[in-house]
Amino acid sequence: MRAFISSVYLFLYAPIALVVLFSFNAGRNASEFTGFSTAWYAKALSNTFLVSALQNSLIIAFTSAALAAVFGTMAALGMERLSSRMRALFDALFAAAIVVPGVVIGIATLVALVAVFSFVNPTIAALWPGDQPPRLGLGYGSIIAAHGLFSMALVAMIVKARIASLGRDIVEASSDLYATPLTTFRLIVLPQILPSILAGFLLAFTFSFDDFIIAFFVAGSKTTLPIYVFASIRRGVTPEINAIATLVLVASLLLILTARVLMREKKSKSGE
Amino acid sequence: MTSASTNDIEFRSVAKRYGSVTAVSDINLAVPQGAFVALLGPSGCGKTTCLRMIGGFEQPSEGMVYIGGQPMNGVPAYRRPVNMVFQQYALFPHLDVEQNVAYGLKQMRPRAATAEIVRRTQEALEMVRLGGFGKRRIHEMSGGQQQRVALARAIVNKPKVLLLDEPLAALDKKLRTAMQIELQSLQRELGITFLLVTHDQEEALSMSDLVCVMSTGRVVQMGPPQEIYDRPASLFVADFVGKTNRIAATIEPGAGSVRLANGVGLSKPARANGTVGAAMVAVRPEAISLVRNGTATLQGTVTHRMFLGSTVEYSVEVEGLGDFLVTADRRNESELAEPGERIGLNFDPNAMHVFPA
Ligand SMILES: Nc1ncnc2c1ncn2[C@@H]1O[C@H](COP(=O)(O)OP(=O)(O)OP(=O)(O)O)[C@@H](O)[C@H]1O
Ligand SMILES: [Mg+2]
């Protein structure tokens, strides 16, 4: 039994450990470790294609996570006011959105966007006074929309759990002490749900930054980091790819750990 | 009913329904300025609902609520000149003690000068004996201290009325008694009207100037504690406020008499005006005295004895009437009665409260 568990962990982590190890390999050969070196990191970071893919990924991750944080929080707050039946319905819808496979979200978003574009673009062209009407197409916008929509459900679930643990007492107490609803939100509710919003933002950021499947469907000509890695793998695994993978791994782990700490802190506080 | 201007709070035919559930109905209530009023009743009778309609967290389904003579229907909680001490304190966990107490002053418009806010905050903390605790976090305070913070946070605003929803329920008995005394002297000192919700009749009787007894969503009696205790308006009040013995009886017409279920006839108490026919008679345990020899109103057998220190409680079985509870003051007794002993029960017919059955 112990051997079995060990081998499960070995299968899970050995490949990852190898990727990290070989990213520091001095040689180019992926089968033998010929000495420690950070040369591949330098090489990766001087690769303009890669850097621009990284930039795209960061912009998309940041924007979609920020949108998800704002709208997810708004959704969570709005759901507080629903009747219990409607709330259960929206709860189920959010939960469903999170478990829908990426492939399905990717295809569905692509189909939906293409349908919208085929209606909107001719309309704009007809109304546009000049010769060069702007055309909507796949790119930043579509990836941000697809990621943002998915992570909005994520943020809403996390923030909602926090709101539920707040109780209506302190909101009423604030209102009893002459604070208008807006002030109550600013001084009482927001400070207490902020860690969960931040945690949601970080998880959304990590999700978007790592996502390949959805982005692949709706990226159009834009290249995100995972798409770049996928494309360059066809030319063989180089230590440069290993270096990128290691960087992404470390960044993701840091973000997720921070998110967990933020969510844990909220628990110990509400437990008092 | 007195005019609204002399009452800090007034309910006129107020009802509150949640869907098909009627929480309270036909509430008429007047809380005079500067009084300490207790809202007393069993669980679920609608005490909290009444308090929340004053605080502005619920709107009445029917009728009008006035604060200081002003109609309050539709006025949100943050524009009402009353403050509430919540049962679970509802302190803001992310603010320290001082910030909690100063919260209302900072939100009040027009806003007081900062120096004034600081001064009043300190004053309120001193008043609840928490001077020097200002910089503590809420979770660093004990339950009793949190209770005081909640109190300071409310009184610092000098509200017209302070609403307290079972503020002492979570404290142990000793702390509760101490806080009862403190609340009372605080109320005298501040001259603010206090409206205290409780289901503890002793608390209600000992602390307040006026007790308002509620039952199943209605006010059943309102008056000074003594009046509530000595002249309960119904069997429910007699039962709920203090202990009481119920005796089935028949009231004979005219100047006649009260015939107890076991056939014993007693003269009718002066208060029992028009009641005729089947009735319930209530007698307080301390109104009954036990007599060893000589004539007594009733005869019975001691079944239990409970020693309570300065008093002793007996359970005495009277044939045809059931068990009687008798409280004896030890100073008047040379010797305790023993279980199994035959004994006489005596009471003044005027100590009987007669209610239609
Ligand atoms: N939000 C609500 N929705 C439905 N029914 C309610 C609601 N709030 C109160 N009630 C009902 O109204 C009645 C009165 O409730 P209330 O809380 O005023 O009682 P209470 O006298 O304060 O009781 P307790 O001593 O247990 O606190 C109860 O039957 C309760 O079930
Ligand atoms: Mg209550």
XYZ file of C-alpha atoms and ligand atoms in Angstrom:
661
model
C 0.000 0.000 0.000
C 2.739 2.399 0.953
C 4.593 1.529 -2.220
C 1.453 2.246 -4.193
C 0.973 5.670 -2.620
C 4.624 6.455 -3.129
C 4.416 5.578 -6.791
C 1.323 7.786 -7.211
C 3.227 10.720 -5.806
C 6.232 9.790 -7.903
C 4.152 9.829 -11.093
C 2.608 13.143 -10.061
C 5.685 15.044 -9.034
C 8.669 13.416 -10.688
C 7.976 14.950 -14.133
C 7.522 18.361 -12.537
C 10.711 17.959 -10.532
C 12.520 16.980 -13.726
C 11.260 20.063 -15.533
C 12.563 22.250 -12.720
C 15.835 20.362 -12.539
C 16.553 20.504 -16.263
C 15.714 24.180 -16.448
C 19.047 24.615 -14.625
C 20.892 22.249 -16.919
C 24.009 23.673 -18.508
C 23.772 21.405 -21.512
C 21.063 21.290 -24.152
C 20.414 17.545 -23.888
C 17.323 16.657 -21.875
C 18.588 13.218 -20.917
C 21.724 14.068 -18.972
C 22.433 16.758 -16.416
C 25.779 18.273 -17.303
C 26.067 21.059 -14.725
C 24.192 23.902 -13.071
C 23.451 27.026 -15.063
C 20.839 29.772 -15.308
C 21.663 30.403 -18.949
C 18.289 29.118 -20.167
C 16.463 31.644 -18.046
C 18.497 34.406 -19.629
C 17.818 32.958 -23.043
C 14.103 32.653 -22.389
C 13.834 36.224 -21.182
C 15.656 37.570 -24.206
C 13.317 35.760 -26.592
C 11.064 38.531 -27.934
C 8.253 36.155 -28.971
C 8.198 34.704 -25.528
C 8.343 38.043 -23.762
C 5.477 39.385 -25.834
C 3.446 36.220 -25.094
C 4.188 36.721 -21.419
C 3.085 40.335 -21.677
C -0.170 39.295 -23.336
C -0.775 36.726 -20.645
C -0.147 39.227 -17.859
C -2.433 41.854 -19.400
C -5.195 39.308 -19.970
C -4.821 37.734 -16.526
C -4.803 41.090 -14.758
C -7.749 42.546 -16.651
C -9.929 39.455 -16.504
C -9.164 38.953 -12.800
C -9.940 42.595 -12.019
C -13.238 42.409 -13.913
C -14.054 39.102 -12.231
C -13.272 40.571 -8.788
C -15.529 43.587 -9.347
C -18.448 41.798 -10.982
C -18.119 38.646 -8.882
C -18.303 40.738 -5.706
C -21.275 42.648 -7.052
C -22.998 39.369 -7.893
C -22.300 37.984 -4.423
C -23.669 41.144 -2.785
C -26.698 41.201 -5.050
C -27.520 37.597 -4.284
C -27.928 38.528 -0.602
C -31.103 40.350 -1.511
C -32.709 37.538 -3.442
C -35.387 35.321 -2.025
C -34.002 32.031 -0.789
C -35.347 30.139 -3.802
C -33.761 32.481 -6.353
C -30.536 32.422 -4.387
C -30.398 28.628 -4.508
C -30.922 28.814 -8.279
C -28.052 31.280 -8.781
C -25.871 29.261 -6.422
C -26.417 26.215 -8.586
C -25.723 28.198 -11.763
C -22.413 29.503 -10.402
C -21.383 26.060 -9.210
C -22.259 24.651 -12.634
C -20.232 27.348 -14.386
C -17.183 26.283 -12.403
C -17.421 22.594 -13.272
C -18.173 22.995 -16.991
C -15.104 21.620 -18.876
C -12.791 24.173 -20.472
C -13.321 22.675 -23.912
C -17.040 23.315 -23.679
C -16.566 26.866 -22.449
C -14.031 27.429 -25.236
C -16.277 26.177 -28.026
C -19.376 27.856 -26.600
C -17.633 31.198 -26.225
C -16.180 30.970 -29.728
C -19.541 30.162 -31.295
C -21.242 32.929 -29.336
C -18.603 35.525 -30.226
C -18.586 34.647 -33.913
C -22.361 34.933 -33.979
C -22.214 38.328 -32.277
C -19.451 39.576 -34.577
C -21.303 38.491 -37.709
C -24.207 40.611 -36.576
C -22.382 43.579 -35.067
C -19.661 44.140 -37.646
C -21.986 44.671 -40.660
C -24.137 46.936 -38.477
C -21.164 49.076 -37.531
C -19.966 49.135 -41.134
C -23.371 50.347 -42.280
C -23.503 53.111 -39.681
C -19.838 54.164 -39.857
C -19.392 57.531 -41.605
C -15.765 56.971 -42.765
C -14.188 54.395 -45.080
C -12.504 52.276 -42.444
C -15.114 50.961 -40.014
C -13.640 49.289 -36.903
C -14.082 45.550 -36.909
C -14.556 43.515 -33.784
C -12.615 40.291 -33.794
C -11.007 37.675 -31.639
C -8.089 38.829 -29.515
C -7.520 40.408 -26.128
C -11.163 41.226 -25.683
C -12.454 37.761 -26.368
C -9.930 36.032 -24.088
C -10.567 38.545 -21.309
C -14.315 38.084 -21.681
C -14.098 34.288 -21.618
C -11.713 34.179 -18.675
C -13.500 36.948 -16.807
C -16.851 35.231 -17.113
C -15.501 31.968 -15.793
C -13.582 33.496 -12.888
C -16.476 35.765 -12.005
C -18.311 32.648 -10.839
C -15.230 31.689 -8.855
C -14.979 35.079 -7.130
C -18.721 35.176 -6.466
C -18.588 31.801 -4.697
C -15.634 32.802 -2.525
C -17.006 36.238 -1.582
C -20.480 34.856 -0.968
C -19.139 32.395 1.594
C -17.515 35.295 3.428
C -20.642 37.455 3.340
C -22.677 34.571 4.722
C -20.364 34.363 7.725
C -20.715 38.101 8.436
C -24.294 38.003 9.680
C -26.810 40.813 9.396
C -26.134 41.977 12.967
C -23.173 44.224 12.306
C -24.804 45.705 9.218
C -27.847 46.577 11.301
C -25.653 47.902 14.101
C -23.935 50.228 11.642
C -27.246 51.409 10.314
C -28.442 51.886 13.908
C -25.403 54.135 14.423
C -26.540 56.566 11.708
C -24.486 55.161 8.816
C -26.207 55.255 5.425
C -26.220 51.979 3.468
C -23.310 53.203 1.333
C -21.226 54.149 4.382
C -22.054 50.828 6.003
C -20.775 49.066 2.915
C -17.589 51.144 2.823
C -16.736 51.014 6.541
C -18.120 47.679 7.692
C -18.814 45.235 4.880
C -15.978 46.003 2.458
C -13.091 45.817 4.976
C -14.307 42.425 6.069
C -14.839 40.897 2.651
C -11.734 42.487 1.130
C -9.426 39.517 1.882
C -11.853 37.190 0.134
C -12.122 39.525 -2.858
C -8.330 39.598 -3.072
C -8.172 35.826 -2.759
C -10.720 35.572 -5.570
C -8.680 37.991 -7.675
C -5.499 35.967 -7.199
C -7.211 32.686 -8.045
C -8.780 34.294 -11.107
C -5.387 35.658 -12.124
C -3.749 32.256 -11.730
C -6.520 30.576 -13.650
C -6.266 32.982 -16.566
C -2.477 32.975 -16.583
C -2.322 29.182 -16.751
C -5.275 28.556 -19.012
C -4.559 27.031 -22.380
C -7.810 25.405 -23.488
C -10.232 28.339 -23.419
C -7.608 30.776 -24.668
C -6.722 28.470 -27.559
C -10.302 28.617 -28.853
C -10.878 32.354 -28.603
C -7.386 33.838 -28.936
C -7.568 34.538 -32.648
C -4.060 35.661 -33.620
C -3.011 36.586 -30.089
C -0.433 34.397 -28.404
C -0.560 33.838 -24.668
C 2.242 32.182 -22.759
C 0.584 28.727 -22.589
C -0.187 28.954 -26.329
C 3.424 29.901 -27.057
C 4.706 27.006 -24.962
C 2.346 24.621 -26.746
C 3.460 25.872 -30.144
C 7.174 25.688 -29.413
C 6.913 22.180 -27.937
C 6.317 20.926 -31.482
C 9.872 21.877 -32.201
C 11.015 19.714 -29.296
C 11.381 20.281 -25.586
C 14.240 22.661 -24.948
C 15.594 23.669 -21.545
C 14.256 27.110 -22.420
C 10.702 25.725 -22.199
C 11.653 24.128 -18.910
C 12.781 27.511 -17.618
C 9.479 29.116 -18.635
C 7.506 26.283 -17.081
C 9.429 26.667 -13.844
C 8.751 30.406 -13.749
C 5.038 29.869 -14.349
C 4.991 27.154 -11.702
C 6.628 29.340 -9.070
C 4.407 32.340 -9.865
C 1.236 30.219 -9.717
C 2.219 28.573 -6.459
C 2.945 31.937 -4.873
C -0.387 33.385 -5.970
C -2.388 30.382 -4.831
C -0.590 30.263 -1.493
C -1.318 33.953 -0.934
C -4.965 33.377 -1.792
C -5.140 30.510 0.690
C -3.581 32.579 3.437
C -6.104 35.342 2.767
C -8.999 32.894 2.947
C -7.653 31.209 6.081
C -7.246 34.516 7.914
C -10.883 35.275 7.322
C -11.856 31.976 8.907
C -9.871 32.431 12.092
C -11.252 35.937 12.481
C -14.883 35.006 12.068
C -14.325 32.135 14.469
C -13.748 34.476 17.408
C -53.814 57.270 26.353
C -51.541 60.229 27.023
C -50.616 62.584 24.215
C -47.752 61.529 21.991
C -45.537 64.466 22.928
C -44.882 63.254 26.477
C -44.136 59.737 25.289
C -40.772 58.824 23.876
C -42.281 55.846 22.131
C -45.803 55.141 21.152
C -47.386 52.270 19.214
C -50.851 52.759 17.816
C -52.617 49.576 16.724
C -49.407 48.123 15.379
C -49.311 44.725 13.700
C -46.424 42.948 12.011
C -46.845 40.007 9.680
C -44.222 37.902 7.958
C -46.064 36.318 5.092
C -48.816 34.328 6.747
C -47.166 34.491 10.198
C -48.519 37.214 12.472
C -45.658 38.131 14.804
C -47.514 40.848 16.746
C -50.933 42.425 16.425
C -52.985 45.210 17.936
C -50.089 46.615 19.937
C -50.858 49.838 21.780
C -47.986 50.962 23.890
C -46.768 54.198 25.410
C -43.317 54.591 26.901
C -43.083 57.780 28.959
C -40.024 59.959 28.705
C -37.167 58.985 31.011
C -38.745 55.700 32.113
C -37.096 52.322 32.400
C -39.529 49.963 30.713
C -39.216 46.200 30.505
C -40.830 44.249 27.690
C -41.485 40.869 29.260
C -42.861 37.722 27.713
C -42.152 34.112 26.840
C -40.043 33.137 23.844
C -41.642 33.933 20.505
C -44.232 36.372 21.867
C -42.951 39.220 19.677
C -40.650 41.243 21.945
C -37.797 41.443 19.464
C -40.220 42.265 16.670
C -41.485 45.288 18.626
C -37.965 46.456 19.365
C -36.918 46.100 15.731
C -39.861 48.192 14.602
C -38.646 50.967 16.905
C -35.056 50.608 15.724
C -36.192 50.760 12.110
C -35.081 47.281 11.052
C -38.666 46.266 10.400
C -41.619 48.290 9.234
C -45.049 47.668 10.765
C -47.594 45.979 8.498
C -50.320 48.021 10.164
C -50.569 50.948 12.561
C -48.122 53.678 13.486
C -44.922 53.863 15.522
C -43.968 57.234 17.022
C -40.659 58.253 18.527
C -40.737 61.492 20.507
C -44.099 62.274 18.931
C -42.801 61.919 15.353
C -44.310 59.238 13.111
C -41.558 56.824 12.137
C -43.194 54.637 9.499
C -40.880 54.521 6.501
C -37.986 56.270 8.277
C -34.809 54.160 7.897
C -32.841 53.005 10.952
C -29.991 55.460 10.328
C -32.325 58.441 10.683
C -33.911 57.399 13.964
C -32.896 58.997 17.278
C -32.673 55.656 19.063
C -29.817 53.223 19.587
C -29.833 49.513 20.170
C -27.723 47.145 22.238
C -27.846 43.908 20.288
C -28.206 40.556 21.972
C -25.007 39.228 20.401
C -23.420 42.680 20.851
C -22.766 43.028 17.078
C -19.460 44.828 17.641
C -17.348 45.599 14.586
C -14.547 43.014 14.733
C -12.113 44.953 12.531
C -12.247 48.112 14.652
C -10.783 48.577 18.126
C -12.843 49.426 21.198
C -12.488 53.190 20.764
C -13.388 53.104 17.074
C -16.428 50.994 17.880
C -17.632 53.479 20.476
C -16.898 56.543 18.320
C -18.624 55.071 15.244
C -22.028 56.656 15.848
C -20.586 60.082 16.661
C -18.570 60.035 13.452
C -21.615 59.170 11.367
C -23.981 61.622 13.026
C -24.798 64.699 10.931
C -23.892 67.424 11.644
C -20.652 65.809 12.684
C -19.137 66.905 15.992
C -15.572 68.264 16.156
C -12.918 65.545 16.402
C -11.826 66.699 19.872
C -15.433 66.499 21.006
C -15.780 62.971 19.614
C -12.632 61.868 21.430
C -13.821 63.432 24.682
C -17.261 61.856 24.558
C -15.839 58.476 23.577
C -13.534 58.492 26.591
C -16.369 59.650 28.801
C -18.599 56.789 27.634
C -15.803 54.264 28.183
C -15.251 55.606 31.715
C -18.951 55.335 32.334
C -18.960 51.602 31.615
C -15.657 51.271 33.517
C -13.580 50.521 30.440
C -11.297 53.548 30.589
C -7.873 52.445 29.333
C -9.286 49.647 27.167
C -9.765 51.913 24.156
C -6.971 50.489 22.024
C -7.907 46.835 22.570
C -9.200 44.686 19.759
C -12.716 43.345 20.222
C -11.597 39.726 20.331
C -9.245 40.591 23.176
C -12.216 41.445 25.403
C -14.210 39.044 27.575
C -17.948 38.540 27.058
C -18.812 40.898 29.889
C -16.423 43.540 28.580
C -17.823 43.247 25.067
C -21.224 43.800 26.596
C -19.985 47.066 28.092
C -18.465 48.154 24.793
C -21.822 47.573 23.125
C -23.454 49.638 25.856
C -20.919 52.458 25.541
C -21.276 52.441 21.747
C -24.999 53.091 22.167
C -25.110 55.572 25.061
C -22.299 57.736 23.686
C -24.792 59.072 21.121
C -27.200 60.235 23.847
C -30.178 58.696 22.051
C -33.743 59.543 22.943
C -34.353 55.893 23.702
C -31.937 53.054 24.328
C -33.215 49.692 23.111
C -31.775 46.612 24.784
C -32.589 43.151 23.431
C -31.886 40.644 26.204
C -28.498 42.249 26.744
C -27.653 40.154 29.779
C -28.805 36.753 28.560
C -25.302 35.577 27.674
C -23.706 36.513 31.002
C -23.342 34.263 34.045
C -25.603 34.897 37.014
C -23.187 36.914 39.104
C -22.127 39.179 36.244
C -25.748 39.520 35.233
C -26.775 40.780 38.659
C -23.884 43.249 38.671
C -24.833 44.511 35.214
C -28.482 44.847 36.227
C -27.505 47.223 38.999
C -25.132 49.043 36.685
C -27.734 49.458 33.964
C -30.182 50.847 36.476
C -27.804 53.458 37.837
C -26.653 54.311 34.321
C -30.226 54.977 33.342
C -30.772 57.258 36.365
C -27.545 59.085 35.612
C -28.210 59.635 31.916
C -31.951 60.219 32.123
C -32.342 58.345 28.819
C -35.452 56.238 28.301
C -34.527 52.538 28.424
C -36.601 49.850 26.774
C -35.335 46.458 27.849
C -36.474 43.177 26.349
C -36.267 40.183 28.638
C -37.942 36.882 29.269
C -36.651 36.840 32.841
C -39.470 38.061 35.086
C -37.169 38.731 38.029
C -35.018 40.961 35.861
C -38.083 42.813 34.605
C -39.542 43.335 38.073
C -36.318 44.358 39.754
C -35.013 46.800 37.169
C -37.880 48.666 35.607
C -40.337 51.437 36.427
C -42.887 49.900 34.101
C -43.360 46.342 32.935
C -45.121 45.527 29.712
C -46.155 41.872 29.649
C -46.640 40.303 26.226
C -48.137 37.015 25.185
C -48.559 35.552 21.689
C -48.033 38.841 19.888
C -50.143 41.028 22.156
C -49.638 43.284 25.151
C -51.583 41.716 28.011
C -50.746 44.097 30.832
C -48.667 47.187 31.416
C -47.952 48.810 34.747
C -45.472 49.292 37.583
C -43.808 46.046 38.760
C -45.754 45.951 42.017
C -49.048 46.316 40.257
C -48.150 43.555 37.799
C -47.229 41.271 40.644
C -50.006 42.159 43.078
C -52.827 42.660 40.631
C -52.194 40.495 37.567
C -54.742 41.202 34.866
C -55.003 37.591 33.765
C -54.150 34.081 34.790
C -51.338 34.190 32.239
C -49.730 37.192 33.926
C -50.193 35.682 37.370
C -48.484 32.514 36.166
C -45.723 34.129 34.151
C -44.763 36.822 36.631
C -43.789 35.058 39.810
C -45.063 31.677 40.968
C -48.704 31.037 41.619
C -51.123 28.335 42.784
C -54.168 27.814 40.566
C -57.353 26.526 42.169
C -60.488 25.615 40.263
C -63.536 27.256 41.877
C -67.089 28.403 41.375
C -68.151 31.951 42.139
C -71.603 32.253 43.571
C -73.649 35.261 42.558
C -74.383 38.263 44.711
C -72.265 39.168 47.691
C -71.752 35.399 47.924
C -68.669 33.346 48.209
C -65.953 31.515 46.378
C -66.510 27.780 46.440
C -63.286 25.865 45.819
C -63.414 22.604 43.875
C -63.139 20.594 47.090
C -66.250 22.251 48.511
C -64.584 24.725 50.865
C -66.319 28.102 50.791
C -64.417 31.353 51.205
C -65.584 34.941 51.200
C -65.170 36.746 47.926
C -62.134 39.058 47.685
C -62.977 42.721 47.286
C -61.343 42.871 43.831
C -63.304 40.012 42.290
C -66.055 42.228 40.970
C -68.473 40.769 38.458
C -67.170 37.262 37.914
C -69.827 34.589 38.360
C -69.727 30.877 37.610
C -66.719 28.690 36.860
C -63.464 30.451 37.717
C -59.778 30.045 38.383
C -58.367 31.350 41.637
C -54.692 32.247 41.886
C -52.857 32.504 45.202
C -49.160 33.428 45.565
C -47.066 30.836 47.458
C -45.870 33.447 49.940
C -49.452 34.464 50.751
C -50.077 31.056 52.272
C -48.897 30.200 55.752
C -48.600 26.746 57.252
C -50.222 26.130 60.616
C -49.680 23.076 62.824
C -52.646 23.346 65.213
C -55.932 25.150 65.238
C -58.198 26.138 62.412
C -56.927 26.499 58.862
C -58.538 27.223 55.520
C -57.339 23.927 54.017
C -55.741 20.736 55.251
C -53.000 18.899 53.425
C -49.941 16.661 53.568
C -46.400 17.908 52.985
C -44.925 15.988 50.045
C -41.662 17.850 49.343
C -39.505 20.382 51.038
C -36.913 22.513 49.305
C -34.493 24.471 51.409
C -33.532 27.740 49.674
C -31.596 29.476 52.420
C -33.635 32.319 53.818
C -36.863 30.735 52.595
C -38.220 27.206 52.367
C -40.497 25.938 49.624
C -43.024 23.257 50.448
C -45.158 21.210 48.195
C -48.377 20.370 50.021
C -51.012 18.018 48.668
C -54.584 19.059 49.435
C -57.288 16.455 48.793
C -59.507 17.458 45.897
C -57.329 20.439 44.890
C -53.946 18.969 44.071
C -50.487 20.245 44.959
C -49.918 23.640 46.554
C -46.663 25.520 46.512
C -46.019 27.344 49.782
C -43.074 29.647 50.444
C -42.265 30.095 54.103
C -40.014 32.744 55.518
C -37.673 31.053 57.989
C -37.814 33.918 60.465
C -41.449 33.096 61.161
C -40.825 29.399 61.656
C -39.347 27.808 64.687
C -39.323 24.380 63.146
C -39.459 23.107 59.561
C -42.394 20.933 58.527
C -41.433 17.396 57.592
C -42.526 15.568 54.441
C -45.473 13.326 55.337
C -46.703 15.678 58.043
C -50.389 16.715 58.136
C -50.584 20.451 58.111
C -53.034 23.341 57.768
C -52.879 26.028 55.047
C -54.109 29.506 55.796
C -54.560 32.512 53.554
C -56.440 35.763 53.548
C -59.336 35.536 51.057
C -58.246 38.957 49.820
C -54.973 37.382 48.625
C -56.969 35.438 46.028
C -57.054 36.592 42.421
C -60.196 35.445 40.705
C -60.241 34.967 36.922
C -63.007 33.629 34.740
C -62.173 30.033 33.817
N -38.159 37.243 9.822
C -39.178 36.495 10.260
N -39.866 35.708 9.424
C -40.891 34.951 9.852
N -41.322 34.905 11.130
C -40.683 35.661 12.023
C -39.568 36.489 11.651
N -39.132 37.126 12.756
C -39.924 36.711 13.763
N -40.850 35.839 13.340
C -41.907 35.193 14.160
O -42.549 36.183 14.903
C -42.800 35.747 16.223
C -42.197 36.702 17.228
O -40.800 36.654 17.133
P -39.835 37.512 18.054
O -38.453 37.295 17.586
O -40.329 38.901 18.103
O -40.040 36.802 19.471
P -39.338 37.139 20.866
O -40.422 37.501 21.801
O -38.250 38.105 20.691
O -38.768 35.717 21.276
P -37.394 35.329 22.009
O -37.603 35.586 23.466
O -37.268 33.859 21.713
O -36.306 36.153 21.408
C -42.246 34.330 16.312
O -43.297 33.438 16.174
C -41.296 34.234 15.160
O -41.271 32.922 14.670
Mg -36.081 37.974 20.842
